[in-house]
Amino acid sequence: MINITDSIRYIGVDDKTLDLFESQYILEEGISYNSYLILDEKIAVMDTVDERMTAQWEENLKAALGDRTPDYVVISHMEPDHSGSLLRLMELFPDIKLVGNAKTFQFFGQFFDTDITGKTVVVAEGGELNLGAHTLKFMMAPMVHWPEVMVTFDMKDKVLFSADAFGKFGAFADNAKDDWACEARRYYFNIVGKYGNPVQTLLKKVSALGVTTICPLHGPVLSSELEYYIGKYDTWSSYKPEDKGVLVAYASIHGNTAKAAEEFGKLLEAAGAEKVVVSDLVRDDMAEVIEDAFRYDRMVLAAPSYDAGVFPAMQDFLAHLKSKTYQNRKVGIIENGSWAPSAARVMKAELETMKGITLAPTTVTIKSSLKEDSRKALEQLAKEMCE
Ligand code: FEO
């Protein structure tokens, strides 16, 4: 059993067999559904887990409870990866009270048919729940990641139960490792990234609390150097670049645009780019390319023309960027077209709908494959991206 503090236990589970989180995100090392137990005069379960893992979670819960009975379950988030075992919990402990806000219970009714009349404790911003030595304070965190999300601060142990915020793909660990940012960043930009402003609001709310431990709903508990993790969240949610560098995101039909993108990457290095990442939008993990788009301060798009527009993988990438509110970056364009190049026009039109995008002056047009004139244009664009 994992103790977070003297009276807080980890009772979550790792899901190592799920292929795609939310049916779209590749899981290299699975995902954890975190759930916690606060043992005091009254006992609170902090969220449940996806119903895929109910049986294992129930074992953890019973082991941590011993012969005691929980009084409350705090529902931070109704998304099924956390609410999926609520009905089993209510079946095991029919007198348990459900703690949530008005929206929590609206969503509860949408997901489930169970009558919860008389079983709810409705809390609002700043509401408190006393368990004995521990008092829980609730803060609303709408749109981090759904509208009903709330976080809970245990005023005694200074523990913040942060819902999806500070979550990460991969297994649970009782403290973060050096590589936390890699999968936390991919998780953040793809899952919460659209909601930078609500994350900023949450960071301001929790900044004065003196938090010593963050217990998210996915990934490791964070219990030291919290300024590092909070600093990353501050950068990410304010849409500021994290590192200097250029992402070259390309799509290619027969390999000529791919060759140009690879060659362009070398030209960027020669022109002094601090870091160059070249990614294939067709074969690489799109979620990772999205992550890199936000991570670096510059991006170059390279794509073939297709059906008088742009090749579908690039169209898809641009739609993702737009939905995650990509903004405030310098962008360069490389198009390929054998008879009537149209890719640059479409890429530019999409970028124009995003805030604070500065286009490099040179747009490179390749006619089928790189030739002397298009090589020269690539060199010019590389220079402009490194000015
Ligand atoms: Fe981990 Fe938004 O659910």
Short mmCIF file of C-alpha atoms and ligand atoms in Angstrom, two decimals:
data_model
loop_
_atom_site.label_atom_id
_atom_site.label_comp_id
_atom_site.label_asym_id
_atom_site.label_seq_id
_atom_site.Cartn_x
_atom_site.Cartn_y
_atom_site.Cartn_z
CA MET A 1 0.00 0.00 0.00
CA ILE A 2 1.28 3.47 -0.83
CA ASN A 3 1.04 6.18 1.81
CA ILE A 4 0.95 9.72 0.48
CA THR A 5 0.88 11.10 4.04
CA ASP A 6 0.15 9.43 7.42
CA SER A 7 -3.54 9.44 6.64
CA ILE A 8 -3.78 9.57 2.84
CA ARG A 9 -3.46 6.33 0.85
CA TYR A 10 -3.10 5.75 -2.87
CA ILE A 11 -5.70 3.24 -4.07
CA GLY A 12 -5.56 3.83 -7.85
CA VAL A 13 -4.63 1.38 -10.60
CA ASP A 14 -2.46 1.22 -13.69
CA ASP A 15 -4.13 0.25 -16.95
CA LYS A 16 -1.43 -1.36 -19.07
CA THR A 17 -3.67 -2.92 -21.71
CA LEU A 18 -5.64 0.07 -23.01
CA ASP A 19 -4.59 0.71 -26.63
CA LEU A 20 -5.61 4.36 -27.01
CA PHE A 21 -6.49 6.77 -24.21
CA GLU A 22 -9.76 8.57 -25.03
CA SER A 23 -9.73 6.44 -28.20
CA GLN A 24 -7.00 8.60 -29.73
CA TYR A 25 -3.79 8.93 -27.69
CA ILE A 26 -1.12 6.25 -28.03
CA LEU A 27 -0.05 4.84 -24.66
CA GLU A 28 3.59 3.77 -24.50
CA GLU A 29 3.40 2.64 -20.88
CA GLY A 30 -0.32 2.61 -20.14
CA ILE A 31 -2.18 5.12 -18.02
CA SER A 32 -2.99 5.27 -14.34
CA TYR A 33 -6.41 6.11 -12.95
CA ASN A 34 -5.56 7.65 -9.60
CA SER A 35 -7.82 7.37 -6.59
CA TYR A 36 -7.01 8.18 -2.98
CA LEU A 37 -8.40 7.52 0.47
CA ILE A 38 -8.30 10.00 3.37
CA LEU A 39 -8.59 8.17 6.70
CA ASP A 40 -9.84 10.35 9.54
CA GLU A 41 -12.83 10.26 11.92
CA LYS A 42 -14.76 10.35 8.68
CA ILE A 43 -13.33 8.65 5.59
CA ALA A 44 -13.32 10.18 2.11
CA VAL A 45 -12.65 8.37 -1.16
CA MET A 46 -11.13 10.82 -3.63
CA ASP A 47 -12.53 9.78 -7.05
CA THR A 48 -12.87 6.28 -8.45
CA VAL A 49 -11.40 4.69 -11.60
CA ASP A 50 -12.38 3.61 -15.10
CA GLU A 51 -14.74 0.63 -15.02
CA ARG A 52 -12.10 -1.39 -16.90
CA MET A 53 -10.21 -1.56 -13.60
CA THR A 54 -13.02 -1.63 -11.02
CA ALA A 55 -12.12 -5.06 -9.61
CA GLN A 56 -8.50 -4.18 -8.87
CA TRP A 57 -9.47 -0.80 -7.45
CA GLU A 58 -12.04 -2.45 -5.19
CA GLU A 59 -9.29 -4.70 -3.80
CA ASN A 60 -7.07 -1.68 -3.12
CA LEU A 61 -9.97 0.19 -1.51
CA LYS A 62 -10.90 -2.71 0.79
CA ALA A 63 -7.27 -3.29 1.78
CA ALA A 64 -6.85 0.38 2.72
CA LEU A 65 -10.18 0.52 4.57
CA GLY A 66 -9.71 -2.60 6.66
CA ASP A 67 -12.98 -3.00 8.56
CA ARG A 68 -13.97 0.66 8.21
CA THR A 69 -16.61 2.19 5.94
CA PRO A 70 -16.17 5.31 3.81
CA ASP A 71 -18.46 8.25 4.53
CA TYR A 72 -17.87 10.30 1.38
CA VAL A 73 -16.70 10.05 -2.18
CA VAL A 74 -15.43 13.33 -3.59
CA ILE A 75 -16.08 13.54 -7.35
CA SER A 76 -13.55 15.89 -8.95
CA HIS A 77 -14.48 14.99 -12.49
CA MET A 78 -17.32 13.00 -14.06
CA GLU A 79 -15.41 11.79 -17.12
CA PRO A 80 -15.74 7.98 -17.20
CA ASP A 81 -12.02 7.34 -16.58
CA HIS A 82 -12.72 8.57 -13.03
CA SER A 83 -16.44 8.05 -12.45
CA GLY A 84 -16.51 4.53 -13.91
CA SER A 85 -16.55 2.78 -10.52
CA LEU A 86 -18.95 5.09 -8.66
CA LEU A 87 -21.92 2.74 -9.00
CA ARG A 88 -19.89 -0.18 -7.63
CA LEU A 89 -18.80 2.01 -4.71
CA MET A 90 -22.42 2.91 -3.98
CA GLU A 91 -23.39 -0.75 -4.20
CA LEU A 92 -20.65 -1.69 -1.68
CA PHE A 93 -21.45 1.19 0.68
CA PRO A 94 -25.10 2.23 0.25
CA ASP A 95 -24.84 5.01 2.87
CA ILE A 96 -21.89 6.76 1.23
CA LYS A 97 -22.48 10.45 0.40
CA LEU A 98 -21.47 11.86 -2.99
CA VAL A 99 -19.61 15.18 -2.79
CA GLY A 100 -19.70 17.34 -5.91
CA ASN A 101 -21.02 20.58 -7.34
CA ALA A 102 -24.30 21.24 -9.11
CA LYS A 103 -22.79 20.39 -12.52
CA THR A 104 -21.27 17.17 -11.16
CA PHE A 105 -24.73 15.87 -10.34
CA GLN A 106 -26.20 17.06 -13.63
CA PHE A 107 -23.57 14.94 -15.41
CA PHE A 108 -24.09 12.07 -12.95
CA GLY A 109 -27.73 11.95 -14.05
CA GLN A 110 -26.71 12.02 -17.71
CA PHE A 111 -24.32 9.07 -17.33
CA PHE A 112 -26.26 6.94 -14.84
CA ASP A 113 -29.87 6.02 -14.04
CA THR A 114 -29.30 5.59 -10.28
CA ASP A 115 -31.44 7.73 -7.95
CA ILE A 116 -29.15 9.77 -5.71
CA THR A 117 -31.82 11.79 -3.91
CA GLY A 118 -30.66 12.41 -0.33
CA LYS A 119 -27.20 11.01 -1.07
CA THR A 120 -25.45 14.16 -2.27
CA VAL A 121 -23.44 16.92 -0.61
CA VAL A 122 -23.45 19.87 -3.01
CA VAL A 123 -20.45 22.17 -2.67
CA ALA A 124 -19.52 25.44 -4.38
CA GLU A 125 -16.39 27.60 -4.63
CA GLY A 126 -14.66 27.75 -1.25
CA GLY A 127 -16.95 25.14 0.32
CA GLU A 128 -15.46 23.02 3.10
CA LEU A 129 -16.00 19.50 4.42
CA ASN A 130 -14.66 18.51 7.82
CA LEU A 131 -13.49 14.93 8.27
CA GLY A 132 -12.05 15.33 11.80
CA ALA A 133 -8.44 16.47 11.77
CA HIS A 134 -8.65 17.10 8.02
CA THR A 135 -10.77 19.81 6.47
CA LEU A 136 -11.23 19.69 2.70
CA LYS A 137 -11.65 22.94 0.79
CA PHE A 138 -13.19 22.82 -2.68
CA MET A 139 -12.24 25.09 -5.56
CA MET A 140 -14.02 25.04 -8.89
CA ALA A 141 -11.79 24.52 -11.92
CA PRO A 142 -14.22 24.68 -14.85
CA MET A 143 -12.76 23.51 -18.20
CA VAL A 144 -9.67 21.99 -16.63
CA HIS A 145 -10.79 19.67 -18.44
CA TRP A 146 -14.63 19.62 -18.27
CA PRO A 147 -17.04 22.23 -16.88
CA GLU A 148 -17.79 20.36 -13.63
CA VAL A 149 -14.15 19.88 -12.62
CA MET A 150 -13.19 20.92 -9.11
CA VAL A 151 -10.00 20.50 -7.11
CA THR A 152 -9.76 19.76 -3.41
CA PHE A 153 -7.25 21.10 -0.93
CA ASP A 154 -6.61 19.18 2.27
CA MET A 155 -5.85 22.02 4.67
CA LYS A 156 -4.16 19.77 7.24
CA ASP A 157 -1.61 17.96 5.06
CA LYS A 158 -1.46 20.74 2.42
CA VAL A 159 -2.27 18.24 -0.31
CA LEU A 160 -3.93 19.41 -3.52
CA PHE A 161 -6.10 16.86 -5.32
CA SER A 162 -5.75 18.48 -8.71
CA ALA A 163 -8.09 16.43 -10.97
CA ASP A 164 -6.65 16.10 -14.52
CA ALA A 165 -4.27 19.04 -13.96
CA PHE A 166 -0.65 17.87 -13.58
CA GLY A 167 -1.67 14.51 -15.02
CA LYS A 168 0.51 12.44 -17.30
CA PHE A 169 0.36 9.39 -19.53
CA GLY A 170 2.14 6.34 -18.10
CA ALA A 171 1.96 4.38 -14.87
CA PHE A 172 1.53 5.76 -11.36
CA ALA A 173 4.64 6.35 -9.30
CA ASP A 174 4.75 7.78 -5.79
CA ASN A 175 6.95 10.57 -7.01
CA ALA A 176 7.77 12.04 -10.43
CA LYS A 177 10.90 11.09 -12.28
CA ASP A 178 13.21 13.26 -14.37
CA ASP A 179 11.27 12.62 -17.56
CA TRP A 180 7.93 13.88 -16.18
CA ALA A 181 7.66 16.77 -18.64
CA CYS A 182 7.79 14.60 -21.78
CA GLU A 183 4.54 12.70 -21.29
CA ALA A 184 2.96 15.41 -19.10
CA ARG A 185 3.40 17.87 -21.97
CA ARG A 186 1.88 15.51 -24.54
CA TYR A 187 -1.03 14.95 -22.13
CA TYR A 188 -1.45 18.67 -21.40
CA PHE A 189 -1.48 20.05 -24.94
CA ASN A 190 -3.65 17.34 -26.40
CA ILE A 191 -6.16 17.00 -23.58
CA VAL A 192 -6.28 20.29 -21.68
CA GLY A 193 -4.42 22.54 -24.15
CA LYS A 194 -7.46 24.34 -25.49
CA TYR A 195 -8.19 25.67 -22.00
CA GLY A 196 -5.11 27.73 -21.16
CA ASN A 197 -7.07 30.57 -19.53
CA PRO A 198 -8.97 28.32 -17.10
CA VAL A 199 -5.64 26.69 -16.16
CA GLN A 200 -4.17 30.14 -15.48
CA THR A 201 -7.16 30.91 -13.24
CA LEU A 202 -6.63 27.67 -11.33
CA LEU A 203 -2.90 28.35 -10.89
CA LYS A 204 -3.70 31.74 -9.38
CA LYS A 205 -6.24 30.20 -7.00
CA VAL A 206 -3.84 27.62 -5.66
CA SER A 207 -0.73 29.82 -5.57
CA ALA A 208 -1.42 31.16 -2.07
CA LEU A 209 -2.33 27.83 -0.46
CA GLY A 210 1.17 26.60 0.40
CA VAL A 211 0.63 23.26 -1.36
CA THR A 212 3.29 20.66 -0.49
CA THR A 213 1.95 17.70 -2.48
CA ILE A 214 -0.05 17.46 -5.70
CA CYS A 215 -2.17 14.35 -6.22
CA PRO A 216 -3.40 14.32 -9.84
CA LEU A 217 -5.84 11.84 -11.39
CA HIS A 218 -3.17 10.40 -13.73
CA GLY A 219 0.54 9.79 -13.32
CA PRO A 220 2.82 10.38 -10.37
CA VAL A 221 2.19 12.24 -7.14
CA LEU A 222 4.34 15.38 -7.04
CA SER A 223 5.83 16.07 -3.64
CA SER A 224 9.04 18.00 -4.16
CA GLU A 225 10.25 20.89 -6.32
CA LEU A 226 6.64 21.85 -7.00
CA GLU A 227 7.79 25.15 -8.49
CA TYR A 228 9.20 23.15 -11.44
CA TYR A 229 5.84 21.53 -12.28
CA ILE A 230 3.82 24.67 -11.60
CA GLY A 231 6.29 26.67 -13.72
CA LYS A 232 5.79 24.24 -16.63
CA TYR A 233 2.01 24.56 -16.31
CA ASP A 234 2.30 28.33 -16.22
CA THR A 235 4.36 28.33 -19.46
CA TRP A 236 2.13 25.83 -21.22
CA SER A 237 -1.16 27.44 -20.25
CA SER A 238 0.00 30.91 -21.26
CA TYR A 239 0.90 29.60 -24.76
CA LYS A 240 4.47 30.81 -24.40
CA PRO A 241 7.14 28.75 -26.16
CA GLU A 242 9.00 26.54 -23.73
CA ASP A 243 12.20 26.15 -25.77
CA LYS A 244 13.88 27.80 -28.71
CA GLY A 245 13.76 25.55 -31.74
CA VAL A 246 12.03 24.74 -35.01
CA LEU A 247 9.53 21.98 -35.63
CA VAL A 248 9.43 20.91 -39.28
CA ALA A 249 6.11 19.10 -39.70
CA TYR A 250 5.71 17.47 -43.10
CA ALA A 251 3.40 15.20 -45.05
CA SER A 252 4.60 13.50 -48.21
CA ILE A 253 2.90 11.31 -50.82
CA HIS A 254 5.79 9.75 -52.73
CA GLY A 255 8.74 10.97 -50.66
CA ASN A 256 9.79 14.18 -52.44
CA THR A 257 8.32 16.50 -49.81
CA ALA A 258 9.86 14.27 -47.13
CA LYS A 259 13.28 14.64 -48.75
CA ALA A 260 12.83 18.41 -48.89
CA ALA A 261 11.80 18.52 -45.22
CA GLU A 262 14.83 16.47 -44.15
CA GLU A 263 17.13 18.63 -46.24
CA PHE A 264 15.50 21.75 -44.83
CA GLY A 265 16.16 20.47 -41.30
CA LYS A 266 19.89 20.36 -42.10
CA LEU A 267 19.75 23.86 -43.57
CA LEU A 268 18.15 25.09 -40.33
CA GLU A 269 20.97 23.54 -38.31
CA ALA A 270 23.52 25.15 -40.60
CA ALA A 271 21.72 28.48 -40.19
CA GLY A 272 22.09 28.21 -36.40
CA ALA A 273 18.77 26.82 -35.15
CA GLU A 274 19.12 25.83 -31.48
CA LYS A 275 17.08 22.66 -32.00
CA VAL A 276 15.43 21.08 -35.05
CA VAL A 277 12.74 18.39 -34.93
CA VAL A 278 11.54 16.91 -38.24
CA SER A 279 8.25 14.97 -37.98
CA ASP A 280 6.21 12.96 -40.45
CA LEU A 281 2.54 13.80 -39.93
CA VAL A 282 1.48 10.54 -41.56
CA ARG A 283 3.64 8.08 -39.62
CA ASP A 284 4.64 9.80 -36.38
CA ASP A 285 2.31 10.18 -33.39
CA MET A 286 0.28 13.30 -34.25
CA ALA A 287 -0.18 14.05 -30.54
CA GLU A 288 3.58 14.24 -30.15
CA VAL A 289 3.87 16.61 -33.12
CA ILE A 290 1.17 18.83 -31.54
CA GLU A 291 3.21 18.81 -28.34
CA ASP A 292 6.33 19.91 -30.22
CA ALA A 293 4.42 22.64 -32.06
CA PHE A 294 3.61 24.23 -28.70
CA ARG A 295 6.99 23.45 -27.18
CA TYR A 296 9.11 25.35 -29.72
CA ASP A 297 8.93 28.97 -30.78
CA ARG A 298 8.96 28.28 -34.53
CA MET A 299 7.37 25.82 -36.94
CA VAL A 300 7.68 25.06 -40.66
CA LEU A 301 4.92 23.21 -42.50
CA ALA A 302 5.74 21.21 -45.63
CA ALA A 303 3.00 19.50 -47.63
CA PRO A 304 1.93 18.46 -51.13
CA SER A 305 -1.07 19.91 -52.90
CA TYR A 306 -4.01 17.54 -53.11
CA ASP A 307 -7.44 17.83 -54.73
CA ALA A 308 -6.88 21.59 -55.20
CA GLY A 309 -6.19 21.87 -51.47
CA VAL A 310 -3.59 20.40 -49.11
CA PHE A 311 -2.74 16.76 -48.37
CA PRO A 312 -5.20 15.40 -45.74
CA ALA A 313 -2.62 14.72 -42.98
CA MET A 314 -1.60 18.40 -43.03
CA GLN A 315 -5.24 19.51 -43.07
CA ASP A 316 -5.83 17.30 -40.04
CA PHE A 317 -2.75 18.68 -38.26
CA LEU A 318 -3.87 22.27 -38.85
CA ALA A 319 -7.34 21.44 -37.54
CA HIS A 320 -5.77 20.02 -34.37
CA LEU A 321 -3.56 23.10 -33.93
CA LYS A 322 -6.56 25.37 -34.34
CA SER A 323 -8.67 23.42 -31.89
CA LYS A 324 -5.86 23.58 -29.29
CA THR A 325 -5.61 27.38 -29.91
CA TYR A 326 -2.09 27.35 -31.32
CA GLN A 327 -0.85 30.95 -31.31
CA ASN A 328 2.04 33.41 -31.02
CA ARG A 329 4.60 31.56 -33.13
CA LYS A 330 6.68 32.20 -36.26
CA VAL A 331 5.72 29.87 -39.11
CA GLY A 332 7.26 29.03 -42.49
CA ILE A 333 5.57 27.31 -45.44
CA ILE A 334 6.86 24.79 -47.98
CA GLU A 335 4.45 23.44 -50.60
CA ASN A 336 4.82 20.87 -53.32
CA GLY A 337 2.66 20.65 -56.45
CA SER A 338 3.27 19.09 -59.84
CA TRP A 339 0.81 21.17 -61.88
CA ALA A 340 -1.22 23.70 -59.85
CA PRO A 341 0.28 24.08 -56.35
CA SER A 342 -2.51 24.87 -53.86
CA ALA A 343 -1.11 23.67 -50.51
CA ALA A 344 0.46 26.98 -49.43
CA ARG A 345 -2.76 28.92 -50.02
CA VAL A 346 -4.75 26.51 -47.85
CA MET A 347 -2.10 26.34 -45.10
CA LYS A 348 -1.87 30.13 -44.96
CA ALA A 349 -5.65 30.51 -44.84
CA GLU A 350 -5.80 28.17 -41.83
CA LEU A 351 -2.93 29.96 -40.09
CA GLU A 352 -4.63 33.33 -40.62
CA THR A 353 -7.46 32.17 -38.35
CA MET A 354 -4.98 31.69 -35.47
CA LYS A 355 -3.85 34.47 -33.14
CA GLY A 356 -0.38 36.03 -33.34
CA ILE A 357 1.07 33.93 -36.17
CA THR A 358 3.96 35.61 -38.01
CA LEU A 359 4.62 34.12 -41.44
CA ALA A 360 8.18 34.04 -42.79
CA PRO A 361 8.41 36.24 -45.94
CA THR A 362 9.52 33.39 -48.22
CA THR A 363 7.07 30.67 -49.22
CA VAL A 364 8.87 27.77 -50.90
CA THR A 365 7.17 26.12 -53.86
CA ILE A 366 8.60 22.80 -55.05
CA LYS A 367 7.47 21.52 -58.42
CA SER A 368 7.51 17.71 -57.93
CA SER A 369 11.05 17.47 -56.58
CA LEU A 370 13.78 19.76 -55.31
CA LYS A 371 15.70 21.65 -58.01
CA GLU A 372 18.20 24.45 -57.89
CA ASP A 373 15.62 27.25 -57.57
CA SER A 374 13.62 25.51 -54.82
CA ARG A 375 16.86 24.62 -52.96
CA LYS A 376 17.79 28.30 -52.99
CA ALA A 377 14.34 29.18 -51.65
CA LEU A 378 14.78 26.60 -48.88
CA GLU A 379 18.11 28.21 -47.93
CA GLN A 380 16.43 31.61 -47.83
CA LEU A 381 13.57 30.30 -45.66
CA ALA A 382 16.09 28.64 -43.29
CA LYS A 383 17.84 31.99 -42.89
CA GLU A 384 14.55 33.78 -42.23
CA MET A 385 13.53 31.18 -39.62
CA CYS A 386 16.80 31.73 -37.78
CA GLU A 387 16.92 35.52 -37.91
FE1 FEO B 1 -8.80 11.96 -16.75
FE2 FEO B 1 -10.71 14.41 -18.19
O1 FEO B 1 -10.38 12.71 -17.45
#
